PDB file of C-alpha atoms in Angstrom:
ATOM      1  CA  VAL A   1       0.000   0.000   0.000  1.00  0.00           C
ATOM      2  CA  GLY A   2       1.324   3.399  -0.950  1.00  0.00           C
ATOM      3  CA  ALA A   3      -0.355   6.151   1.058  1.00  0.00           C
ATOM      4  CA  TYR A   4      -0.233   9.885   1.615  1.00  0.00           C
ATOM      5  CA  ILE A   5      -0.892  10.165   5.324  1.00  0.00           C
ATOM      6  CA  ASP A   6      -1.306  12.635   8.168  1.00  0.00           C
ATOM      7  CA  LEU A   7       0.697  10.829  10.841  1.00  0.00           C
ATOM      8  CA  PRO A   8      -0.044  11.624  14.490  1.00  0.00           C
ATOM      9  CA  ASP A   9       2.742  12.279  16.966  1.00  0.00           C
ATOM     10  CA  VAL A  10       3.981   8.862  18.091  1.00  0.00           C
ATOM     11  CA  HIS A  11       7.241   7.533  19.418  1.00  0.00           C
ATOM     12  CA  ASP A  12       9.965   6.506  16.987  1.00  0.00           C
ATOM     13  CA  ILE A  13       9.650   2.893  18.086  1.00  0.00           C
ATOM     14  CA  GLN A  14       5.969   2.892  17.152  1.00  0.00           C
ATOM     15  CA  LYS A  15       6.764   4.368  13.756  1.00  0.00           C
ATOM     16  CA  ASN A  16       9.213   1.588  13.036  1.00  0.00           C
ATOM     17  CA  THR A  17       7.074  -1.282  14.295  1.00  0.00           C
ATOM     18  CA  ALA A  18       3.508  -0.067  13.765  1.00  0.00           C
ATOM     19  CA  LYS A  19       0.861  -2.435  12.467  1.00  0.00           C
ATOM     20  CA  ILE A  20      -1.743  -0.394  10.599  1.00  0.00           C
ATOM     21  CA  TYR A  21      -5.421  -1.186  10.183  1.00  0.00           C
ATOM     22  CA  ILE A  22      -6.874   0.584   7.120  1.00  0.00           C
ATOM     23  CA  ASN A  23     -10.584   1.430   7.025  1.00  0.00           C
ATOM     24  CA  LEU A  24     -11.973   2.162   3.549  1.00  0.00           C
ATOM     25  CA  SER A  25     -15.292   3.870   4.161  1.00  0.00           C
ATOM     26  CA  GLY A  26     -18.055   3.868   1.571  1.00  0.00           C
ATOM     27  CA  GLU A  27     -18.474   1.437  -1.304  1.00  0.00           C
ATOM     28  CA  ASN A  28     -15.282   0.109  -2.848  1.00  0.00           C
ATOM     29  CA  ASP A  29     -14.135  -2.806  -4.931  1.00  0.00           C
ATOM     30  CA  ALA A  30     -10.824  -3.412  -3.139  1.00  0.00           C
ATOM     31  CA  ASP A  31      -9.900  -7.052  -2.719  1.00  0.00           C
ATOM     32  CA  ILE A  32      -7.251  -9.135  -0.971  1.00  0.00           C
ATOM     33  CA  GLY A  33      -3.957  -8.861  -2.825  1.00  0.00           C
ATOM     34  CA  ASP A  34      -4.785  -5.571  -4.576  1.00  0.00           C
ATOM     35  CA  LEU A  35      -2.152  -2.848  -4.734  1.00  0.00           C
ATOM     36  CA  PHE A  36      -3.566   0.624  -4.295  1.00  0.00           C
ATOM     37  CA  CYS A  37      -2.558   4.166  -3.456  1.00  0.00           C
ATOM     38  CA  ALA A  38      -4.656   6.100  -0.944  1.00  0.00           C
ATOM     39  CA  ARG A  39      -4.878   9.423   0.856  1.00  0.00           C
ATOM     40  CA  MET A  40      -5.830   8.823   4.467  1.00  0.00           C
ATOM     41  CA  SER A  41      -5.638  10.119   8.015  1.00  0.00           C
ATOM     42  CA  ILE A  42      -3.969   7.873  10.586  1.00  0.00           C
ATOM     43  CA  TYR A  43      -4.591   7.839  14.335  1.00  0.00           C
ATOM     44  CA  THR A  44      -3.202   5.822  17.166  1.00  0.00           C
ATOM     45  CA  VAL A  45      -5.603   3.062  18.204  1.00  0.00           C
ATOM     46  CA  THR A  46      -6.444   4.770  21.488  1.00  0.00           C
ATOM     47  CA  ASP A  47      -7.344   8.024  19.664  1.00  0.00           C
ATOM     48  CA  ALA A  48      -9.237   6.389  16.787  1.00  0.00           C
ATOM     49  CA  PRO A  49     -12.797   7.699  16.257  1.00  0.00           C
ATOM     50  CA  GLU A  50     -14.353   4.293  16.890  1.00  0.00           C
ATOM     51  CA  GLU A  51     -16.263   2.569  19.661  1.00  0.00           C
ATOM     52  CA  ALA A  52     -14.283   1.356  22.631  1.00  0.00           C
ATOM     53  CA  ILE A  53     -15.036  -2.305  21.908  1.00  0.00           C
ATOM     54  CA  PHE A  54     -13.630  -1.948  18.379  1.00  0.00           C
ATOM     55  CA  ARG A  55     -10.491  -0.231  19.690  1.00  0.00           C
ATOM     56  CA  ARG A  56      -9.951  -3.046  22.202  1.00  0.00           C
ATOM     57  CA  ARG A  57     -10.273  -5.615  19.423  1.00  0.00           C
ATOM     58  CA  LEU A  58      -7.696  -3.797  17.300  1.00  0.00           C
ATOM     59  CA  GLN A  59      -5.313  -3.653  20.245  1.00  0.00           C
ATOM     60  CA  ALA A  60      -5.863  -7.364  20.885  1.00  0.00           C
ATOM     61  CA  GLN A  61      -4.889  -8.047  17.265  1.00  0.00           C
ATOM     62  CA  GLY A  62      -1.655  -6.084  17.640  1.00  0.00           C
ATOM     63  CA  TYR A  63      -2.603  -2.941  15.695  1.00  0.00           C
ATOM     64  CA  THR A  64      -0.913   0.299  16.726  1.00  0.00           C
ATOM     65  CA  LEU A  65      -2.305   2.736  14.140  1.00  0.00           C
ATOM     66  CA  VAL A  66      -5.636   3.032  12.336  1.00  0.00           C
ATOM     67  CA  GLY A  67      -5.902   4.648   8.908  1.00  0.00           C
ATOM     68  CA  TYR A  68      -9.129   6.089   7.504  1.00  0.00           C
ATOM     69  CA  VAL A  69      -9.971   6.805   3.866  1.00  0.00           C
ATOM     70  CA  GLN A  70     -12.983   9.090   4.087  1.00  0.00           C
ATOM     71  CA  ASP A  71     -13.925   9.207   0.412  1.00  0.00           C
ATOM     72  CA  PRO A  72     -13.702   6.380  -2.170  1.00  0.00           C
ATOM     73  CA  ALA A  73     -12.252   8.964  -4.550  1.00  0.00           C
ATOM     74  CA  ASP A  74      -9.185   9.205  -2.308  1.00  0.00           C
ATOM     75  CA  TYR A  75      -7.795   5.835  -3.356  1.00  0.00           C
ATOM     76  CA  GLU A  76      -6.887   4.332  -6.689  1.00  0.00           C
ATOM     77  CA  THR A  77      -6.408   0.659  -7.482  1.00  0.00           C
ATOM     78  CA  LEU A  78      -3.030   0.208  -9.150  1.00  0.00           C
ATOM     79  CA  GLN A  79      -2.886  -3.542  -9.650  1.00  0.00           C
ATOM     80  CA  ARG A  80      -5.225  -6.440  -9.025  1.00  0.00           C
ATOM     81  CA  GLY A  81      -4.074  -9.394  -6.970  1.00  0.00           C
ATOM     82  CA  THR A  82      -3.035 -12.351  -9.110  1.00  0.00           C
ATOM     83  CA  PHE A  83      -2.895 -15.096  -6.480  1.00  0.00           C
ATOM     84  CA  LEU A  84      -6.556 -16.024  -6.698  1.00  0.00           C
ATOM     85  CA  LEU A  85      -6.133 -19.363  -4.926  1.00  0.00           C
ATOM     86  CA  THR A  86      -4.277 -17.707  -2.037  1.00  0.00           C
ATOM     87  CA  GLN A  87      -7.022 -15.096  -1.731  1.00  0.00           C
ATOM     88  CA  TRP A  88      -9.749 -17.742  -1.730  1.00  0.00           C
ATOM     89  CA  LEU A  89      -7.949 -19.851   0.891  1.00  0.00           C
ATOM     90  CA  SER A  90      -7.375 -16.808   3.091  1.00  0.00           C
ATOM     91  CA  ARG A  91     -11.047 -15.887   2.908  1.00  0.00           C
ATOM     92  CA  LEU A  92     -12.107 -19.448   3.647  1.00  0.00           C
ATOM     93  CA  GLN A  93      -9.759 -19.626   6.634  1.00  0.00           C
ATOM     94  CA  TYR A  94     -11.167 -16.525   8.279  1.00  0.00           C
ATOM     95  CA  ARG A  95     -14.766 -17.326   7.387  1.00  0.00           C
ATOM     96  CA  LEU A  96     -14.411 -20.700   9.075  1.00  0.00           C
ATOM     97  CA  SER A  97     -12.664 -19.009  11.990  1.00  0.00           C
ATOM     98  CA  ASP A  98     -15.510 -16.517  12.412  1.00  0.00           C
ATOM     99  CA  ARG A  99     -18.088 -19.292  12.172  1.00  0.00           C
ATOM    100  CA  ILE A 100     -16.329 -21.408  14.806  1.00  0.00           C
ATOM    101  CA  ALA A 101     -15.907 -18.407  17.105  1.00  0.00           C
ATOM    102  CA  PHE A 102     -19.596 -17.558  16.684  1.00  0.00           C
ATOM    103  CA  GLU A 103     -20.838 -21.104  17.303  1.00  0.00           C
ATOM    104  CA  VAL A 104     -18.665 -21.693  20.388  1.00  0.00           C
ATOM    105  CA  GLY A 105     -18.929 -18.112  21.614  1.00  0.00           C
ATOM    106  CA  GLY A 106     -16.698 -15.767  23.547  1.00  0.00           C
ATOM    107  CA  GLU A 107     -12.979 -16.104  24.037  1.00  0.00           C
ATOM    108  CA  GLU A 108     -13.335 -19.898  24.008  1.00  0.00           C
ATOM    109  CA  GLY A 109     -14.545 -19.743  20.420  1.00  0.00           C
ATOM    110  CA  ARG A 110     -11.599 -17.599  19.364  1.00  0.00           C
ATOM    111  CA  LEU A 111      -9.259 -20.027  21.119  1.00  0.00           C
ATOM    112  CA  VAL A 112     -10.785 -23.019  19.327  1.00  0.00           C
ATOM    113  CA  SER A 113     -10.437 -21.312  15.941  1.00  0.00           C
ATOM    114  CA  ALA A 114      -6.825 -20.371  16.763  1.00  0.00           C
ATOM    115  CA  LEU A 115      -5.937 -23.974  17.638  1.00  0.00           C
ATOM    116  CA  LEU A 116      -7.711 -25.380  14.568  1.00  0.00           C
ATOM    117  CA  LEU A 117      -6.991 -22.760  11.911  1.00  0.00           C
ATOM    118  CA  GLY A 118      -4.087 -20.723  13.264  1.00  0.00           C
ATOM    119  CA  THR A 119      -5.994 -17.422  13.524  1.00  0.00           C
ATOM    120  CA  LYS A 120      -4.335 -16.494  16.801  1.00  0.00           C
ATOM    121  CA  SER A 121      -4.450 -12.769  15.991  1.00  0.00           C
ATOM    122  CA  GLU A 122      -8.099 -12.862  17.075  1.00  0.00           C
ATOM    123  CA  LEU A 123      -7.158 -13.811  20.646  1.00  0.00           C
ATOM    124  CA  SER A 124      -7.170 -11.210  23.386  1.00  0.00           C
ATOM    125  CA  ASN A 125      -3.976 -10.026  25.038  1.00  0.00           C
ATOM    126  CA  THR A 126      -5.060 -11.730  28.272  1.00  0.00           C
ATOM    127  CA  THR A 127      -5.304 -15.171  26.681  1.00  0.00           C
ATOM    128  CA  THR A 128      -2.016 -14.763  24.834  1.00  0.00           C
ATOM    129  CA  LEU A 129      -0.303 -13.661  28.038  1.00  0.00           C
ATOM    130  CA  ASP A 130      -1.755 -16.634  29.947  1.00  0.00           C
ATOM    131  CA  PHE A 131      -0.295 -19.049  27.389  1.00  0.00           C
ATOM    132  CA  ARG A 132       3.047 -17.242  27.532  1.00  0.00           C
ATOM    133  CA  ARG A 133       3.172 -17.392  31.337  1.00  0.00           C
ATOM    134  CA  ALA A 134       2.278 -21.094  31.274  1.00  0.00           C
ATOM    135  CA  GLY A 135       5.106 -21.775  28.821  1.00  0.00           C
ATOM    136  CA  ALA A 136       2.601 -23.105  26.264  1.00  0.00           C
ATOM    137  CA  SER A 137       2.762 -20.420  23.576  1.00  0.00           C
ATOM    138  CA  HIS A 138       3.931 -23.025  21.069  1.00  0.00           C
ATOM    139  CA  LEU A 139       0.457 -24.609  21.223  1.00  0.00           C
ATOM    140  CA  LEU A 140      -0.933 -21.538  19.451  1.00  0.00           C
ATOM    141  CA  ALA A 141       1.434 -22.004  16.499  1.00  0.00           C
ATOM    142  CA  LEU A 142       0.163 -24.692  14.125  1.00  0.00           C
ATOM    143  CA  SER A 143       2.646 -27.532  13.863  1.00  0.00           C
ATOM    144  CA  GLY A 144       2.919 -31.288  13.617  1.00  0.00           C
ATOM    145  CA  LEU A 145       1.117 -31.641  16.958  1.00  0.00           C
ATOM    146  CA  HIS A 146      -2.103 -30.184  15.555  1.00  0.00           C
ATOM    147  CA  LEU A 147      -1.844 -32.109  12.284  1.00  0.00           C
ATOM    148  CA  SER A 148      -1.156 -35.369  14.130  1.00  0.00           C
ATOM    149  CA  LEU A 149      -4.205 -34.977  16.360  1.00  0.00           C
ATOM    150  CA  ILE A 150      -6.458 -34.232  13.379  1.00  0.00           C
ATOM    151  CA  VAL A 151      -5.076 -37.143  11.363  1.00  0.00           C
ATOM    152  CA  LEU A 152      -5.341 -39.565  14.290  1.00  0.00           C
ATOM    153  CA  ILE A 153      -8.980 -38.645  14.907  1.00  0.00           C
ATOM    154  CA  LEU A 154      -9.896 -38.926  11.220  1.00  0.00           C
ATOM    155  CA  SER A 155      -7.948 -42.166  10.869  1.00  0.00           C
ATOM    156  CA  ALA A 156      -9.876 -43.663  13.798  1.00  0.00           C
ATOM    157  CA  VAL A 157     -13.177 -42.569  12.249  1.00  0.00           C
ATOM    158  CA  LEU A 158     -12.271 -44.011   8.845  1.00  0.00           C
ATOM    159  CA  SER A 159     -11.125 -47.264  10.443  1.00  0.00           C
ATOM    160  CA  PHE A 160     -14.404 -47.473  12.367  1.00  0.00           C
ATOM    161  CA  LEU A 161     -16.282 -46.998   9.077  1.00  0.00           C
ATOM    162  CA  ARG A 162     -14.213 -49.868   7.598  1.00  0.00           C
ATOM    163  CA  CYS A 163     -12.709 -47.662   4.913  1.00  0.00           C
ATOM    164  CA  PRO A 164     -10.264 -49.616   2.696  1.00  0.00           C
ATOM    165  CA  PHE A 165      -6.590 -49.108   3.479  1.00  0.00           C
ATOM    166  CA  TYR A 166      -5.612 -47.483   0.179  1.00  0.00           C
ATOM    167  CA  LEU A 167      -8.619 -45.173   0.199  1.00  0.00           C
ATOM    168  CA  ARG A 168      -7.923 -44.217   3.818  1.00  0.00           C
ATOM    169  CA  MET A 169      -4.313 -43.307   2.996  1.00  0.00           C
ATOM    170  CA  ALA A 170      -5.443 -41.248   0.005  1.00  0.00           C
ATOM    171  CA  LEU A 171      -8.096 -39.368   1.979  1.00  0.00           C
ATOM    172  CA  LEU A 172      -5.750 -38.598   4.857  1.00  0.00           C
ATOM    173  CA  SER A 173      -3.094 -37.358   2.438  1.00  0.00           C
ATOM    174  CA  LEU A 174      -5.573 -35.042   0.697  1.00  0.00           C
ATOM    175  CA  ILE A 175      -6.875 -33.767   4.042  1.00  0.00           C
ATOM    176  CA  SER A 176      -3.312 -33.071   5.220  1.00  0.00           C
ATOM    177  CA  LEU A 177      -2.521 -31.119   2.049  1.00  0.00           C
ATOM    178  CA  GLY A 178      -5.807 -29.216   2.309  1.00  0.00           C
ATOM    179  CA  PHE A 179      -5.128 -28.332   5.949  1.00  0.00           C
ATOM    180  CA  LEU A 180      -1.637 -27.121   5.016  1.00  0.00           C
ATOM    181  CA  ALA A 181      -2.995 -24.893   2.238  1.00  0.00           C
ATOM    182  CA  LEU A 182      -5.858 -23.584   4.366  1.00  0.00           C
ATOM    183  CA  THR A 183      -3.603 -22.504   7.217  1.00  0.00           C
ATOM    184  CA  GLY A 184      -1.031 -20.640   5.143  1.00  0.00           C
ATOM    185  CA  PHE A 185       1.883 -23.082   4.542  1.00  0.00           C
ATOM    186  CA  SER A 186       3.723 -22.471   7.815  1.00  0.00           C
ATOM    187  CA  ILE A 187       7.215 -23.964   8.073  1.00  0.00           C
ATOM    188  CA  SER A 188       6.462 -26.368  10.919  1.00  0.00           C
ATOM    189  CA  LEU A 189       3.236 -27.570   9.329  1.00  0.00           C
ATOM    190  CA  LEU A 190       4.913 -28.015   5.945  1.00  0.00           C
ATOM    191  CA  ARG A 191       7.568 -30.157   7.603  1.00  0.00           C
ATOM    192  CA  ALA A 192       4.960 -32.297   9.347  1.00  0.00           C
ATOM    193  CA  THR A 193       2.924 -32.711   6.142  1.00  0.00           C
ATOM    194  CA  ILE A 194       5.893 -33.807   4.021  1.00  0.00           C
ATOM    195  CA  MET A 195       7.024 -36.283   6.663  1.00  0.00           C
ATOM    196  CA  LEU A 196       3.475 -37.634   6.987  1.00  0.00           C
ATOM    197  CA  LEU A 197       3.159 -38.088   3.222  1.00  0.00           C
ATOM    198  CA  CYS A 198       6.491 -39.928   3.162  1.00  0.00           C
ATOM    199  CA  LEU A 199       5.195 -42.222   5.912  1.00  0.00           C
ATOM    200  CA  TYR A 200       2.019 -42.977   3.951  1.00  0.00           C
ATOM    201  CA  LEU A 201       4.016 -43.586   0.770  1.00  0.00           C
ATOM    202  CA  SER A 202       6.262 -46.068   2.541  1.00  0.00           C
ATOM    203  CA  ARG A 203       3.191 -47.883   3.890  1.00  0.00           C
ATOM    204  CA  LEU A 204       1.620 -48.056   0.454  1.00  0.00           C
ATOM    205  CA  ARG A 205       4.833 -49.439  -1.040  1.00  0.00           C
ATOM    206  CA  GLY A 206       5.394 -51.804   1.877  1.00  0.00           C
ATOM    207  CA  CYS A 207       8.921 -50.551   2.534  1.00  0.00           C
ATOM    208  CA  PRO A 208      10.526 -49.338   5.796  1.00  0.00           C
ATOM    209  CA  HIS A 209      10.089 -45.671   6.657  1.00  0.00           C
ATOM    210  CA  ASP A 210      13.123 -43.533   7.450  1.00  0.00           C
ATOM    211  CA  SER A 211      12.266 -40.313   9.280  1.00  0.00           C
ATOM    212  CA  LEU A 212      15.664 -38.748   8.581  1.00  0.00           C
ATOM    213  CA  THR A 213      15.110 -39.165   4.842  1.00  0.00           C
ATOM    214  CA  SER A 214      11.742 -37.420   4.969  1.00  0.00           C
ATOM    215  CA  LEU A 215      13.206 -34.632   7.140  1.00  0.00           C
ATOM    216  CA  SER A 216      16.009 -34.161   4.615  1.00  0.00           C
ATOM    217  CA  LEU A 217      13.456 -34.111   1.790  1.00  0.00           C
ATOM    218  CA  PHE A 218      11.523 -31.348   3.555  1.00  0.00           C
ATOM    219  CA  LEU A 219      14.678 -29.279   4.016  1.00  0.00           C
ATOM    220  CA  GLY A 220      15.712 -29.772   0.393  1.00  0.00           C
ATOM    221  CA  VAL A 221      12.292 -28.872  -1.000  1.00  0.00           C
ATOM    222  CA  THR A 222      11.984 -25.803   1.236  1.00  0.00           C
ATOM    223  CA  LEU A 223      15.406 -24.397   0.346  1.00  0.00           C
ATOM    224  CA  THR A 224      14.900 -25.144  -3.335  1.00  0.00           C
ATOM    225  CA  VAL A 225      11.563 -23.349  -3.538  1.00  0.00           C
ATOM    226  CA  ASP A 226      12.598 -20.503  -1.216  1.00  0.00           C
ATOM    227  CA  PRO A 227      16.385 -20.211  -0.792  1.00  0.00           C
ATOM    228  CA  VAL A 228      15.936 -17.142   1.430  1.00  0.00           C
ATOM    229  CA  ALA A 229      14.381 -19.461   4.037  1.00  0.00           C
ATOM    230  CA  VAL A 230      17.937 -20.399   5.023  1.00  0.00           C
ATOM    231  CA  TYR A 231      17.863 -17.232   7.164  1.00  0.00           C
ATOM    232  CA  ASP A 232      14.592 -18.246   8.865  1.00  0.00           C
ATOM    233  CA  ALA A 233      15.252 -19.212  12.484  1.00  0.00           C
ATOM    234  CA  GLY A 234      11.902 -21.003  12.623  1.00  0.00           C
ATOM    235  CA  LEU A 235      13.025 -23.380   9.867  1.00  0.00           C
ATOM    236  CA  TRP A 236      16.161 -24.423  11.705  1.00  0.00           C
ATOM    237  CA  LEU A 237      14.413 -24.672  15.062  1.00  0.00           C
ATOM    238  CA  SER A 238      11.839 -26.991  13.495  1.00  0.00           C
ATOM    239  CA  VAL A 239      14.505 -29.128  11.799  1.00  0.00           C
ATOM    240  CA  ILE A 240      16.747 -29.348  14.871  1.00  0.00           C
ATOM    241  CA  ALA A 241      13.867 -30.138  17.232  1.00  0.00           C
ATOM    242  CA  THR A 242      12.593 -32.870  14.921  1.00  0.00           C
ATOM    243  CA  PHE A 243      16.100 -34.296  14.505  1.00  0.00           C
ATOM    244  CA  VAL A 244      16.439 -34.493  18.296  1.00  0.00           C
ATOM    245  CA  LEU A 245      13.083 -36.269  18.594  1.00  0.00           C
ATOM    246  CA  ILE A 246      13.701 -38.864  15.889  1.00  0.00           C
ATOM    247  CA  ALA A 247      17.446 -39.450  16.240  1.00  0.00           C
ATOM    248  CA  VAL A 248      19.010 -38.159  19.446  1.00  0.00           C
ATOM    249  CA  ILE A 249      16.405 -39.180  22.012  1.00  0.00           C
ATOM    250  CA  PRO A 250      16.025 -42.776  20.699  1.00  0.00           C
ATOM    251  CA  ALA A 251      19.808 -43.091  20.818  1.00  0.00           C
ATOM    252  CA  LEU A 252      19.857 -41.953  24.442  1.00  0.00           C
ATOM    253  CA  PHE A 253      17.092 -44.381  25.365  1.00  0.00           C
ATOM    254  CA  ARG A 254      18.756 -47.262  23.580  1.00  0.00           C
ATOM    255  CA  ARG A 255      20.030 -49.794  26.042  1.00  0.00           C
ATOM    256  CA  ASN A 256      23.732 -49.863  26.623  1.00  0.00           C
ATOM    257  CA  LYS A 257      24.772 -53.455  26.086  1.00  0.00           C
ATOM    258  CA  GLN A 258      28.257 -53.003  27.414  1.00  0.00           C
ATOM    259  CA  LYS A 259      29.124 -55.169  30.363  1.00  0.00           C
ATOM    260  CA  THR A 260      30.310 -52.228  32.435  1.00  0.00           C
ATOM    261  CA  THR A 261      26.778 -50.852  32.536  1.00  0.00           C
ATOM    262  CA  SER A 262      25.209 -54.152  33.479  1.00  0.00           C
ATOM    263  CA  LYS A 263      27.602 -54.501  36.425  1.00  0.00           C
ATOM    264  CA  LEU A 264      26.552 -51.190  37.938  1.00  0.00           C
ATOM    265  CA  PRO A 265      24.725 -51.382  41.284  1.00  0.00           C
ATOM    266  CA  PRO A 266      20.904 -51.301  41.032  1.00  0.00           C
ATOM    267  CA  LEU A 267      20.758 -47.911  42.746  1.00  0.00           C
ATOM    268  CA  ILE A 268      23.131 -46.334  40.210  1.00  0.00           C
ATOM    269  CA  ARG A 269      21.209 -47.910  37.303  1.00  0.00           C
ATOM    270  CA  ALA A 270      17.938 -46.558  38.701  1.00  0.00           C
ATOM    271  CA  LEU A 271      19.390 -43.052  39.103  1.00  0.00           C
ATOM    272  CA  TRP A 272      20.723 -43.159  35.558  1.00  0.00           C
ATOM    273  CA  ARG A 273      17.454 -44.398  34.096  1.00  0.00           C
ATOM    274  CA  TYR A 274      14.967 -42.249  35.993  1.00  0.00           C
ATOM    275  CA  LEU A 275      16.952 -39.097  36.829  1.00  0.00           C
ATOM    276  CA  LEU A 276      20.185 -38.543  34.927  1.00  0.00           C
ATOM    277  CA  LYS A 277      18.978 -39.708  31.516  1.00  0.00           C
ATOM    278  CA  PRO A 278      15.813 -37.518  31.526  1.00  0.00           C
ATOM    279  CA  LEU A 279      17.950 -34.540  32.620  1.00  0.00           C
ATOM    280  CA  LEU A 280      20.403 -35.224  29.802  1.00  0.00           C
ATOM    281  CA  ILE A 281      17.546 -35.442  27.278  1.00  0.00           C
ATOM    282  CA  SER A 282      16.103 -32.147  28.537  1.00  0.00           C
ATOM    283  CA  CYS A 283      19.490 -30.453  28.133  1.00  0.00           C
ATOM    284  CA  VAL A 284      19.809 -31.785  24.577  1.00  0.00           C
ATOM    285  CA  VAL A 285      16.316 -30.600  23.647  1.00  0.00           C
ATOM    286  CA  LEU A 286      16.930 -27.119  25.118  1.00  0.00           C
TER     287      LEU A 286
END
């Protein structure tokens, strides 16, 4: 968005990090993905000429400034968005989110939609802070945990309905790809989807599944499609955490068959198994 604006007096930090909500009053044909130039007046959220409940919602979504275009003649569409599928998926995501939030009601509904569809920007600051204090903020970011729960539930339902094996694998694969596209192709979810598809492919072919191969495939595909992702800390955190789960932790839990270990006193073996080994695993994960 290119805009001619009347900027209120704010701190330099706010100018550099502001998230702006733009309100186009009157009838307009603007759409998601459009590039337009507008003349608008911008206020801080607290000074915006809106109802208090609307200002609180903007603050909960992380907005710092609110821009207003008073007259449709003040903006001009420069270029139409070309990613029609992305636009449609984005609309569908937030329509489903609004429907879930409406059906469940209140902050619980917004929490359910955030856990299912990743629309965590709708959550209030209080809920976000509660998750942060509990050390569970990662639950709000869609990842393999959410995909695994959905796939396990659907797999149990399909098994109960006596769905054939090949059809069940195909349906779960399509659902996983649809969920990935609907929620915006996040790095962690893309990794989980590729690894899940590799698992299903190995089952269909009747060959052993190697998690390290599927993890390497995800990393290769990601860096090939988007080489700039090499600078994304989230990518490497996801890869390293998964590598620890599938390679390091099983190696630490693997029994030591050396005779020196078997000759250790029972008390020492118990301390190693139930105290020292879990502490070592925690240190590796951290």
